[in-house]
Coordinates of N, CA and C in Angstrom, one line a residue:
X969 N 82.0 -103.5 131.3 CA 81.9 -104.5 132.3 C 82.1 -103.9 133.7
X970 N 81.3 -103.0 134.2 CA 81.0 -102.5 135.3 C 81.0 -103.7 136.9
X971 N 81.8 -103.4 137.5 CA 82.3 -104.3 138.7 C 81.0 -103.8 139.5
X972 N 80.3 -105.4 139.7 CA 79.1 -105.0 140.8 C 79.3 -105.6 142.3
X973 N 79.1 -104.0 142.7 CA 79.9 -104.4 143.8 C 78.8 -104.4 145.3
X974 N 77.3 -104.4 145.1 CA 76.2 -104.9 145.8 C 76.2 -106.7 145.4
X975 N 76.6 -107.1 144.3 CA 77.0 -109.0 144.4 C 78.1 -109.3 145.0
X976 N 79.0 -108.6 144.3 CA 80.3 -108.8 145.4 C 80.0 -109.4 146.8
X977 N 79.5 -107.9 147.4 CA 78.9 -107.6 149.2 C 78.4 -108.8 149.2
X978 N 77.3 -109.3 148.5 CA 76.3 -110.1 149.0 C 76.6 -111.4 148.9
X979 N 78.1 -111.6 148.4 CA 77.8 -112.8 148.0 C 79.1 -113.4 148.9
X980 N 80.2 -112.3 149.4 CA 81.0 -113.0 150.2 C 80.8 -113.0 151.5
X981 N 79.6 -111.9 151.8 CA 79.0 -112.4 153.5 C 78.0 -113.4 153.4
X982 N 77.5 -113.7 152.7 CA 76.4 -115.1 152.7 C 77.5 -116.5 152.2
X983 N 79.0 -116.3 151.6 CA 79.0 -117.5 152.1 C 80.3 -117.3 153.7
X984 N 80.7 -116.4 153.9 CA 81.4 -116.3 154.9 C 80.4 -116.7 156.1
X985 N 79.3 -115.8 156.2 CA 78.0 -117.1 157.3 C 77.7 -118.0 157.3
X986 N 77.9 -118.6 155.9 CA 77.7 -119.9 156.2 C 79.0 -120.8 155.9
X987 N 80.0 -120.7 156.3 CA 81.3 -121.1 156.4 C 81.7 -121.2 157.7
X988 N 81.4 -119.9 158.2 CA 81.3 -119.2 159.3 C 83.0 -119.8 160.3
X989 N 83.8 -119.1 159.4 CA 85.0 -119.0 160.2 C 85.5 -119.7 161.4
X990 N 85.0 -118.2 162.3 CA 85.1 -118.9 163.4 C 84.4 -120.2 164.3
X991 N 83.6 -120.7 163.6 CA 82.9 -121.5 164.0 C 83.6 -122.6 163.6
X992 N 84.4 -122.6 162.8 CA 85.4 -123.7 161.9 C 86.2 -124.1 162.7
X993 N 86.8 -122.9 163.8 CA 88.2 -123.3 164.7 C 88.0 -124.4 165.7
X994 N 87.3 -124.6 166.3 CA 87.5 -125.6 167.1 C 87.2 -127.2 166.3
X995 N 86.8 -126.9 165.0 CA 86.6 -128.3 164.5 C 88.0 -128.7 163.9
X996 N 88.4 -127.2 163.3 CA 89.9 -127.1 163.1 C 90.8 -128.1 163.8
X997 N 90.9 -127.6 165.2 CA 91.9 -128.3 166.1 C 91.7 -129.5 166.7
X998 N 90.0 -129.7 166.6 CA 90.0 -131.2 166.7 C 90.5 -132.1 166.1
X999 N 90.5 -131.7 164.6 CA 90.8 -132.4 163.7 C 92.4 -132.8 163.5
X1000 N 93.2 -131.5 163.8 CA 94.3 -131.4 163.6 C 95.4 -131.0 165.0
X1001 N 94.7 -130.4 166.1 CA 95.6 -130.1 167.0 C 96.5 -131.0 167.4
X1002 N 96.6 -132.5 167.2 CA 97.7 -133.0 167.8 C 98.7 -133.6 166.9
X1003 N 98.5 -133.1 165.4 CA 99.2 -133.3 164.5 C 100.8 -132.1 164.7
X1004 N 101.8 -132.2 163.9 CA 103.0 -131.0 163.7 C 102.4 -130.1 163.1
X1005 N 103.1 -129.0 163.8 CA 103.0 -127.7 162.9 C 103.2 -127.3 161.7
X1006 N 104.0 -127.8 160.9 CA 103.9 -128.4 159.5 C 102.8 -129.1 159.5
X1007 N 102.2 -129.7 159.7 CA 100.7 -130.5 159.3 C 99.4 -129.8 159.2
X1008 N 99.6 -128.6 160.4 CA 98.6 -128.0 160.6 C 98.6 -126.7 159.9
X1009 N 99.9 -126.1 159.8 CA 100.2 -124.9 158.8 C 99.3 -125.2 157.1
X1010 N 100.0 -126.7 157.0 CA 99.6 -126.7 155.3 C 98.0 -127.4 155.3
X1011 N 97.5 -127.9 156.3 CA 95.9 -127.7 156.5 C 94.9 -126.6 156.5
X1012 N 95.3 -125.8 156.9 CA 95.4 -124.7 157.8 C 95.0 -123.7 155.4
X1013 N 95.8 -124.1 154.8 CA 95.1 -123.5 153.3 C 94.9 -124.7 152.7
X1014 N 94.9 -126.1 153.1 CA 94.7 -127.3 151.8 C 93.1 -127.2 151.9
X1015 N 92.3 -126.8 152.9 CA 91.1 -127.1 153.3 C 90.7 -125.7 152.4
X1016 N 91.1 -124.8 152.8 CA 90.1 -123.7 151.8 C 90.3 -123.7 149.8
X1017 N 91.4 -124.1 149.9 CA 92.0 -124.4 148.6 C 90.7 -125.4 148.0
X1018 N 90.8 -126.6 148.8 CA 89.9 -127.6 148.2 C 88.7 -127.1 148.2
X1019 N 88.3 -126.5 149.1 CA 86.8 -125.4 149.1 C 86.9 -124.2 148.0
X1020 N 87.7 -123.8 148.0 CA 87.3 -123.0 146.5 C 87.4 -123.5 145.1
X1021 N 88.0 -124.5 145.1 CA 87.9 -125.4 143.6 C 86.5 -125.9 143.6
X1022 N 85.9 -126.9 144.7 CA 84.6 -127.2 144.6 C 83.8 -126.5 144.3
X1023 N 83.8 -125.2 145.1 CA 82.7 -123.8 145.1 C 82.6 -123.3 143.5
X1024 N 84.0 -123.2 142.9 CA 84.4 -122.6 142.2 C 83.7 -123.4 140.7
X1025 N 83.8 -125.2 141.3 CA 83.1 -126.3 140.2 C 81.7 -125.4 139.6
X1026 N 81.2 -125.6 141.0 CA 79.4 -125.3 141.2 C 78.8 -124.5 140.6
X1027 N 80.0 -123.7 140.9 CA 79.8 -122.2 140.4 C 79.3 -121.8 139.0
X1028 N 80.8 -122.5 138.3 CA 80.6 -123.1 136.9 C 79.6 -123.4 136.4
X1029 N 79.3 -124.6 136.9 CA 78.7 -126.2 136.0 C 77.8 -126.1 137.3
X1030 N 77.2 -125.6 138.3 CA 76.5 -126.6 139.4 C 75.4 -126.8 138.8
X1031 N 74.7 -126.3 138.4 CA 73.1 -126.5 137.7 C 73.2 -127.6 136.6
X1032 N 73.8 -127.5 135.6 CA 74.6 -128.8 135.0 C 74.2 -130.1 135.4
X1033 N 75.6 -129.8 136.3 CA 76.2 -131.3 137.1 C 74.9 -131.9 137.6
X1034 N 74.1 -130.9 138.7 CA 73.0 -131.6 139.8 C 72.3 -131.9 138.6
X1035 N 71.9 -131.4 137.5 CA 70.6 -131.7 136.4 C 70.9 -132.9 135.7
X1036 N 72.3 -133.1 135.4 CA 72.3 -134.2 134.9 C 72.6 -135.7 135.6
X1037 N 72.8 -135.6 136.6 CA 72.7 -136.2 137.5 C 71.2 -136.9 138.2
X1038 N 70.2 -135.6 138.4 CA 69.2 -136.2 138.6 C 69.2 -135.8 139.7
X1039 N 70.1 -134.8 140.3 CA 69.9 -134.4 142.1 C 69.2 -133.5 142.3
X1040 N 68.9 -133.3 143.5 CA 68.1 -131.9 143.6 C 69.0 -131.3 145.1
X1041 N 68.7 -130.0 145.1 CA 69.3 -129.4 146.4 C 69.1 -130.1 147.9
X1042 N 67.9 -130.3 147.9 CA 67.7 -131.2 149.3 C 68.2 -132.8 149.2
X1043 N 68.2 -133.3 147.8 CA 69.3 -134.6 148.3 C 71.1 -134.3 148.9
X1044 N 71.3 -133.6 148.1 CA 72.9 -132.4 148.7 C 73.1 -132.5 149.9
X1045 N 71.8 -131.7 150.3 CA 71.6 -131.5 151.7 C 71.8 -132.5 153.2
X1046 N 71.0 -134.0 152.2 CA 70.5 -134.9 153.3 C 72.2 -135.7 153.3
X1047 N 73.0 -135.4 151.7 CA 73.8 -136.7 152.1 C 75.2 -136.0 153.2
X1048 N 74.8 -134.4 152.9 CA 76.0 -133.6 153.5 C 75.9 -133.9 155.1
X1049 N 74.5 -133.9 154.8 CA 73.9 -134.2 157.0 C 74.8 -135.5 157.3
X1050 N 74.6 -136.6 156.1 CA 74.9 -137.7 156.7 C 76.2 -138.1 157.0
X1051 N 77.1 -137.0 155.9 CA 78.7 -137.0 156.1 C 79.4 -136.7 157.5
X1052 N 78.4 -135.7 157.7 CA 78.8 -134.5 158.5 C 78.6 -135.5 160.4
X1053 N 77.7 -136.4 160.4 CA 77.3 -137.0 161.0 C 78.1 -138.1 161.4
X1054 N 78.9 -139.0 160.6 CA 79.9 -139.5 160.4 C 80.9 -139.2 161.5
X1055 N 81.6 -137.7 160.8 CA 82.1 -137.1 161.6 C 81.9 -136.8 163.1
X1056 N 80.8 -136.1 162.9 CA 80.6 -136.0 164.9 C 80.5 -137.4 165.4
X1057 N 80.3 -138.3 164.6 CA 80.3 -139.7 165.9 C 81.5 -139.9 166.1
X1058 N 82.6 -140.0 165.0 CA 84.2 -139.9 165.4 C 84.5 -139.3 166.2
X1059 N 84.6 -138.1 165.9 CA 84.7 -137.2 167.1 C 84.8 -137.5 168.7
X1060 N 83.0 -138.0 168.9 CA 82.4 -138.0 170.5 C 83.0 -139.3 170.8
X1061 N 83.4 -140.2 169.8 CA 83.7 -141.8 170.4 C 85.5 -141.3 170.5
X1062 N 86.1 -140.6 169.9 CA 87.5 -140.9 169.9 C 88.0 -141.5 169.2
X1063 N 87.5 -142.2 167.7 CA 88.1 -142.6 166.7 C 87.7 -142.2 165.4
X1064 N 88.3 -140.5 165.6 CA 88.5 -139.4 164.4 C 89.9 -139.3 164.5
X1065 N 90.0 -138.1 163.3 CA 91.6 -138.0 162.6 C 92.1 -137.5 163.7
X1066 N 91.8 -137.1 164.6 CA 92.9 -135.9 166.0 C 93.4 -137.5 166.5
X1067 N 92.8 -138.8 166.5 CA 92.9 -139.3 167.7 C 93.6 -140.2 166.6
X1068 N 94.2 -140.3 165.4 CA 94.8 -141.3 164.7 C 96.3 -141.2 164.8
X1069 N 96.7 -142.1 164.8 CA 98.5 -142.2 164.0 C 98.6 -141.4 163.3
X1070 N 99.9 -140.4 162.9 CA 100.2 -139.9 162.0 C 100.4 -141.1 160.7
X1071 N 100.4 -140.8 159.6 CA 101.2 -141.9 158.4 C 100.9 -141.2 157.0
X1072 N 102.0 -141.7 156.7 CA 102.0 -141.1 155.3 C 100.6 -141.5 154.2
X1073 N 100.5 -142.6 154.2 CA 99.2 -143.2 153.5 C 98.0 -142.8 154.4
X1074 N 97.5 -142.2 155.6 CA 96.7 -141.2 156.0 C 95.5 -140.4 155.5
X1075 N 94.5 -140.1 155.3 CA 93.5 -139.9 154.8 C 93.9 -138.1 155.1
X1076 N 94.0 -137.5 154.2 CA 94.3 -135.8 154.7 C 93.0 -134.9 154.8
X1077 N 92.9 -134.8 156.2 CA 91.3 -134.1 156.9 C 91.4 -132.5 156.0
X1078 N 92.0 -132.3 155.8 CA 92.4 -130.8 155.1 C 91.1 -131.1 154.0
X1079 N 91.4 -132.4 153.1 CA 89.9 -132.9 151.6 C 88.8 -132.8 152.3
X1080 N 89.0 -134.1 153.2 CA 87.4 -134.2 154.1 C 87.6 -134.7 155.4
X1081 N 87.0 -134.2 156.5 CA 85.4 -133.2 155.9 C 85.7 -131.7 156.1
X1082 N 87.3 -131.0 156.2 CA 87.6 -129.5 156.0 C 87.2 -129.2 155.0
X1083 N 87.7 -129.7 154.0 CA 87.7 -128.9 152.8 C 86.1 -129.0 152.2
X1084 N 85.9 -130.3 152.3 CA 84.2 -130.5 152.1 C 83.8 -131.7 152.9
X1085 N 82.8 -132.1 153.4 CA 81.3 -130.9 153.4 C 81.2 -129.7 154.5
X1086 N 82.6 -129.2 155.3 CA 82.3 -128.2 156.2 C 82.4 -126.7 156.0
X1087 N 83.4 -126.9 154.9 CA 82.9 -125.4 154.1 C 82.5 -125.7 152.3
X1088 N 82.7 -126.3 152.0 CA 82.3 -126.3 150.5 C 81.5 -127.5 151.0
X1089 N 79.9 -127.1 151.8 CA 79.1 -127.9 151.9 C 77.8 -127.2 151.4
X1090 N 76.3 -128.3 151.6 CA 75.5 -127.9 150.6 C 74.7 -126.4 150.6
X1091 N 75.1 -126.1 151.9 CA 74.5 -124.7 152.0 C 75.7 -123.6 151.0
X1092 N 76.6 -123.9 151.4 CA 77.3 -123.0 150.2 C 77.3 -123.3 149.1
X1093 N 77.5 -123.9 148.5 CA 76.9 -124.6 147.2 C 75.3 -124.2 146.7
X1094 N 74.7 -124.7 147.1 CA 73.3 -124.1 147.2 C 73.5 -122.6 146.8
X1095 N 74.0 -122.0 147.4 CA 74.2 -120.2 147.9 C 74.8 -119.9 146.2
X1096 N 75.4 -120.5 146.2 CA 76.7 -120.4 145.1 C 75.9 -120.4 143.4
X1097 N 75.3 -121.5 143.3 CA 74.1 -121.9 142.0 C 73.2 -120.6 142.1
X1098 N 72.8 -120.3 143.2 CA 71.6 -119.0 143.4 C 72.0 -117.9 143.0
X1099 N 73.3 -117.6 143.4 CA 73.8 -116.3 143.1 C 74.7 -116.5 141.8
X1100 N 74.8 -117.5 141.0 CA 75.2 -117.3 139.6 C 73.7 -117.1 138.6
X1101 N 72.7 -118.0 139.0 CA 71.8 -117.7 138.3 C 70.9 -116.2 138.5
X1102 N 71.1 -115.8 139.2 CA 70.4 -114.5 139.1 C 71.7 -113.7 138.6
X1103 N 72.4 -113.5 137.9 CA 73.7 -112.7 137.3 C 72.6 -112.0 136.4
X1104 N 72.0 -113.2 135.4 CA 71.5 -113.2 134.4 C 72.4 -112.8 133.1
X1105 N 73.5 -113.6 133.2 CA 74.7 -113.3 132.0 C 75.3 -112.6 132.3
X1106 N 75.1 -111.0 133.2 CA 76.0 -109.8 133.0 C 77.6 -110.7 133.9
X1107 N 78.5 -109.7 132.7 CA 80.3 -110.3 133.0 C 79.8 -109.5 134.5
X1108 N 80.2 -108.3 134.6 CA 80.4 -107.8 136.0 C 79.8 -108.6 137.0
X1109 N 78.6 -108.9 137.1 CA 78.0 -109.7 138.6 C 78.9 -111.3 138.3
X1110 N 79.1 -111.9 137.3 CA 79.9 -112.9 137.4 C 81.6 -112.7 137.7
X1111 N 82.2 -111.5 137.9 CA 83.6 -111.3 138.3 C 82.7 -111.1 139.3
X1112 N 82.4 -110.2 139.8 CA 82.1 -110.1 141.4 C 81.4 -111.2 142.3
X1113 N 80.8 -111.9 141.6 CA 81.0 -113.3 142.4 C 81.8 -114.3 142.5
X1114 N 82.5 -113.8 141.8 CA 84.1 -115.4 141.6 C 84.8 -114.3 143.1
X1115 N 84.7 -113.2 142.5 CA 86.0 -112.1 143.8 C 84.9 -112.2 145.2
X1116 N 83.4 -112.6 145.6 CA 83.3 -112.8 146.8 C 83.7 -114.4 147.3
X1117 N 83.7 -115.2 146.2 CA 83.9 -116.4 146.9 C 85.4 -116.7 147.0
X1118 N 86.5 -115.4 146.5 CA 87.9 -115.9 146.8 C 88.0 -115.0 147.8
X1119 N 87.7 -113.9 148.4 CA 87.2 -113.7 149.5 C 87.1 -114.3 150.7
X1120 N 86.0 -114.8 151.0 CA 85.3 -115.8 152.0 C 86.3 -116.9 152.2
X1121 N 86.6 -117.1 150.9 CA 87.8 -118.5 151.2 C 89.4 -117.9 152.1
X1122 N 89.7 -116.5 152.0 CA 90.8 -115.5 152.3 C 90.4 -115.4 153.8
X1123 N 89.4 -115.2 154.2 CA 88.8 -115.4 155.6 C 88.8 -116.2 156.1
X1124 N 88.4 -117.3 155.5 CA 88.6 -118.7 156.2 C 90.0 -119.5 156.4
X1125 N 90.7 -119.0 155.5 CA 92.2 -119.2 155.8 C 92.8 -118.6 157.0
X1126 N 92.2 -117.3 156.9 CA 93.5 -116.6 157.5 C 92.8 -117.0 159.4
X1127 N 91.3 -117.5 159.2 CA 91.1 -118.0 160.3 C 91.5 -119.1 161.4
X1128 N 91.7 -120.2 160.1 CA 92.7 -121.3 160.1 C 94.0 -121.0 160.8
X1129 N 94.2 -120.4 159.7 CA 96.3 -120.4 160.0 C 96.1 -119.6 161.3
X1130 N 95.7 -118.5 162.4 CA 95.5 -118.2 163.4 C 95.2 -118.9 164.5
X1131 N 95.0 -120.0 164.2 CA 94.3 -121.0 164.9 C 95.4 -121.9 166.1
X1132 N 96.4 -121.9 165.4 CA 97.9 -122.0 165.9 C 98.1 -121.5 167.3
X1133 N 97.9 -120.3 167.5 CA 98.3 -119.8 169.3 C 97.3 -120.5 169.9
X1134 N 96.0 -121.1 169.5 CA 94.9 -121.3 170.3 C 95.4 -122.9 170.8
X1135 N 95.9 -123.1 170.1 CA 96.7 -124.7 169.8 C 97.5 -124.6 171.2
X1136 N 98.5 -123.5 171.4 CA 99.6 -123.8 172.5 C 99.4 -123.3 173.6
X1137 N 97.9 -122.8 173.8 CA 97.4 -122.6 175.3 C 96.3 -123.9 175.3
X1138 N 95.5 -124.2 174.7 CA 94.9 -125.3 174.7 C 95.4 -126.6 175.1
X1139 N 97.0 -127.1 175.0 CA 97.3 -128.1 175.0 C 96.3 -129.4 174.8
X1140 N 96.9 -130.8 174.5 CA 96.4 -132.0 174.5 C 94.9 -131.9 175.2
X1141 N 95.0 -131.6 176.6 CA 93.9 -132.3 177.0 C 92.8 -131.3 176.4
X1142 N 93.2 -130.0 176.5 CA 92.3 -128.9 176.0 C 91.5 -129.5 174.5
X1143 N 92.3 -129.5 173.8 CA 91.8 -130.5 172.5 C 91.1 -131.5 172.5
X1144 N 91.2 -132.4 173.4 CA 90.5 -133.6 173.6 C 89.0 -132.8 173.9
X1145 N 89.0 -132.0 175.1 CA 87.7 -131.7 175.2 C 87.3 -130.7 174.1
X1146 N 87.6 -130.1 173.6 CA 87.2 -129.3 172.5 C 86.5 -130.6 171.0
X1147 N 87.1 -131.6 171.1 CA 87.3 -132.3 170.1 C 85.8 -133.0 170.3
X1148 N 85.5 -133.3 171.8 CA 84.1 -133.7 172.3 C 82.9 -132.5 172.2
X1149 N 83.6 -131.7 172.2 CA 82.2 -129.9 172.4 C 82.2 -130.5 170.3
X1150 N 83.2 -129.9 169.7 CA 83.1 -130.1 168.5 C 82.3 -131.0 167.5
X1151 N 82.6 -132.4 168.6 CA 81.6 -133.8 167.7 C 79.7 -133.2 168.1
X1152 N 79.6 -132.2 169.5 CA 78.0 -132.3 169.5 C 77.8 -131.7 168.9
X1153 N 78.5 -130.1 168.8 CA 77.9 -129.0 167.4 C 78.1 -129.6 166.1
X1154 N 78.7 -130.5 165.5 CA 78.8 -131.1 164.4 C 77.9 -131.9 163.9
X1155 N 77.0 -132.6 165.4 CA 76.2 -133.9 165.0 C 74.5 -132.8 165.2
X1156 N 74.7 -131.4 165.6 CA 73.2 -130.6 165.8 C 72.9 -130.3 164.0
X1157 N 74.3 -129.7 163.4 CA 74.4 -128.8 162.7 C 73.6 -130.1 161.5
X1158 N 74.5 -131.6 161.4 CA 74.1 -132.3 160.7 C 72.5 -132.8 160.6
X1159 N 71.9 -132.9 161.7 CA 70.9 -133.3 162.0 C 69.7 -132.1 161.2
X1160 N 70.0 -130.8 161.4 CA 69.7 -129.5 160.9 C 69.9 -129.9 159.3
X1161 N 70.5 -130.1 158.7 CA 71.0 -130.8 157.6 C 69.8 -131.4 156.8
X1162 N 69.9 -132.5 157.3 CA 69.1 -133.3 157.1 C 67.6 -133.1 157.2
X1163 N 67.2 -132.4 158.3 CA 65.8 -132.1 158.5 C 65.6 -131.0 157.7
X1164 N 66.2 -130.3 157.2 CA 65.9 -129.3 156.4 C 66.1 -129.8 154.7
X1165 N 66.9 -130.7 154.5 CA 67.0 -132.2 153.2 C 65.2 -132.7 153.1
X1166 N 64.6 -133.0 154.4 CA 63.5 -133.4 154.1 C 62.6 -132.2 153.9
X1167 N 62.6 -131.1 154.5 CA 61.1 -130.1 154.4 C 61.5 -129.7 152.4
X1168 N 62.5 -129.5 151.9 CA 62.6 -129.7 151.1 C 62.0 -130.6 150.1
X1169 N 62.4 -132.2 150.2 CA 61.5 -133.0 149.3 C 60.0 -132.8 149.8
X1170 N 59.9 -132.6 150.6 CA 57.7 -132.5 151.3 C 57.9 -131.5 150.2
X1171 N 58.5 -129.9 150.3 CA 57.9 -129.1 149.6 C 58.1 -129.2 148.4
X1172 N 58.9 -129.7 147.3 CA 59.1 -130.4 145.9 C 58.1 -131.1 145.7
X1173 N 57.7 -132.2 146.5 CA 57.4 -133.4 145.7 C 56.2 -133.5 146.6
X1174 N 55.6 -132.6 147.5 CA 54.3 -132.6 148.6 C 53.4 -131.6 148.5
X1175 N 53.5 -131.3 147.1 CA 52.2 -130.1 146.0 C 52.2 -129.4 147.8
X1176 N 53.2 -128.6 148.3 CA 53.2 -127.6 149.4 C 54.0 -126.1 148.7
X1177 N 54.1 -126.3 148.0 CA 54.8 -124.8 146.9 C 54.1 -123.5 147.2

């Protein structure tokens, strides 16, 4: 059982680009900068944690699950846009998680939309199905794809938990505006989403193959 280490490569920079770390931080601190340090420490791995169990589902069972289901990748796609969409309007209006009460009964942004749909979203997922079905059974390409996607998630953590000093020069108001930059790139990315949800069903279901 020979460790392939060209799937490895391939498979934890395609989902680290599309995770894309650093592009996570400032949605990061929107979400969380005005919470305690304790809140944002244990967000900071609840979010990739939940992202590797999902990834890790798909991984499994994704072809399965969507087949028995009845889904196809571009429905994924359009409802991820629409989650994600959600989000950015919270965001730009100021009634997202940065801008709530702390409380115990609290919705924990670490599940959603951290954990999913912003990294264990449909483009990684997608990525994830692709690169188990082309294994074609061999053990080795399937250990080296489980070790790129605990990888990628090791990156995305350690991006997170760094995210902390950017926290204590940023202060409050810095957040605030970051939290508004963050709802527009969130509401382009989703829109991208979605339009890319539909060229999909055209090309499925629009004899355009």
């Amino acid at each position: 059982m020979p460790f392939d280490l060209a799937v490895y490569t391939t498979t934890a920079i395609t989902l680290i680009v599309i995770m894309d770390p650093p592009g996570q931080i400032p949605i990061f601190l929107s979400l969380v900068g005005r919470r305690s340090p304790e809140y944002r420490r244990r967000a900071a791995w609840q979010a990739p944690l939940v992202s590797l169990f999902v990834i890790a589902v798909f991984a499994v069972a994704g072809r399965a699950i969507l087949g028995y289901l009845h889904v196809s990748i571009p429905a994924l796609q359009g409802a991820g846009g629409l989650l994600l969409l959600l989000v950015a309007l919270q965001l730009l209006t100021g009634t997202g998680a940065s801008t709530a009460p702390e409380s115990d009964d609290e919705v924990n942004v670490a599940l959603v939309p951290l954990g999913t749909p912003l990294l264990a979203g449909p483009g990684a997922i997608a990525a994830v199905i692709v690169a188990v079905g082309e294994a074609h059974g061999e053990a080795g390409a399937y250990v080296a794809i489980g070790a790129g996607i605990v990888t990628a998630h090791l990156v995305v953590f350690l991006a997170l938990l760094f995210a902390e000093p950017v926290i204590k020069v940023l202060k409050i108001s810095g957040i605030t505006l970051l939290a508004k930059i963050a709802g527009l790139l969130l509401a382009a990315i989703a829109v991208q989403l979605m339009a890319t949800s539909v060229m999909g069903f055209v090309t499925d279901y629009g004899g355009l193959r």
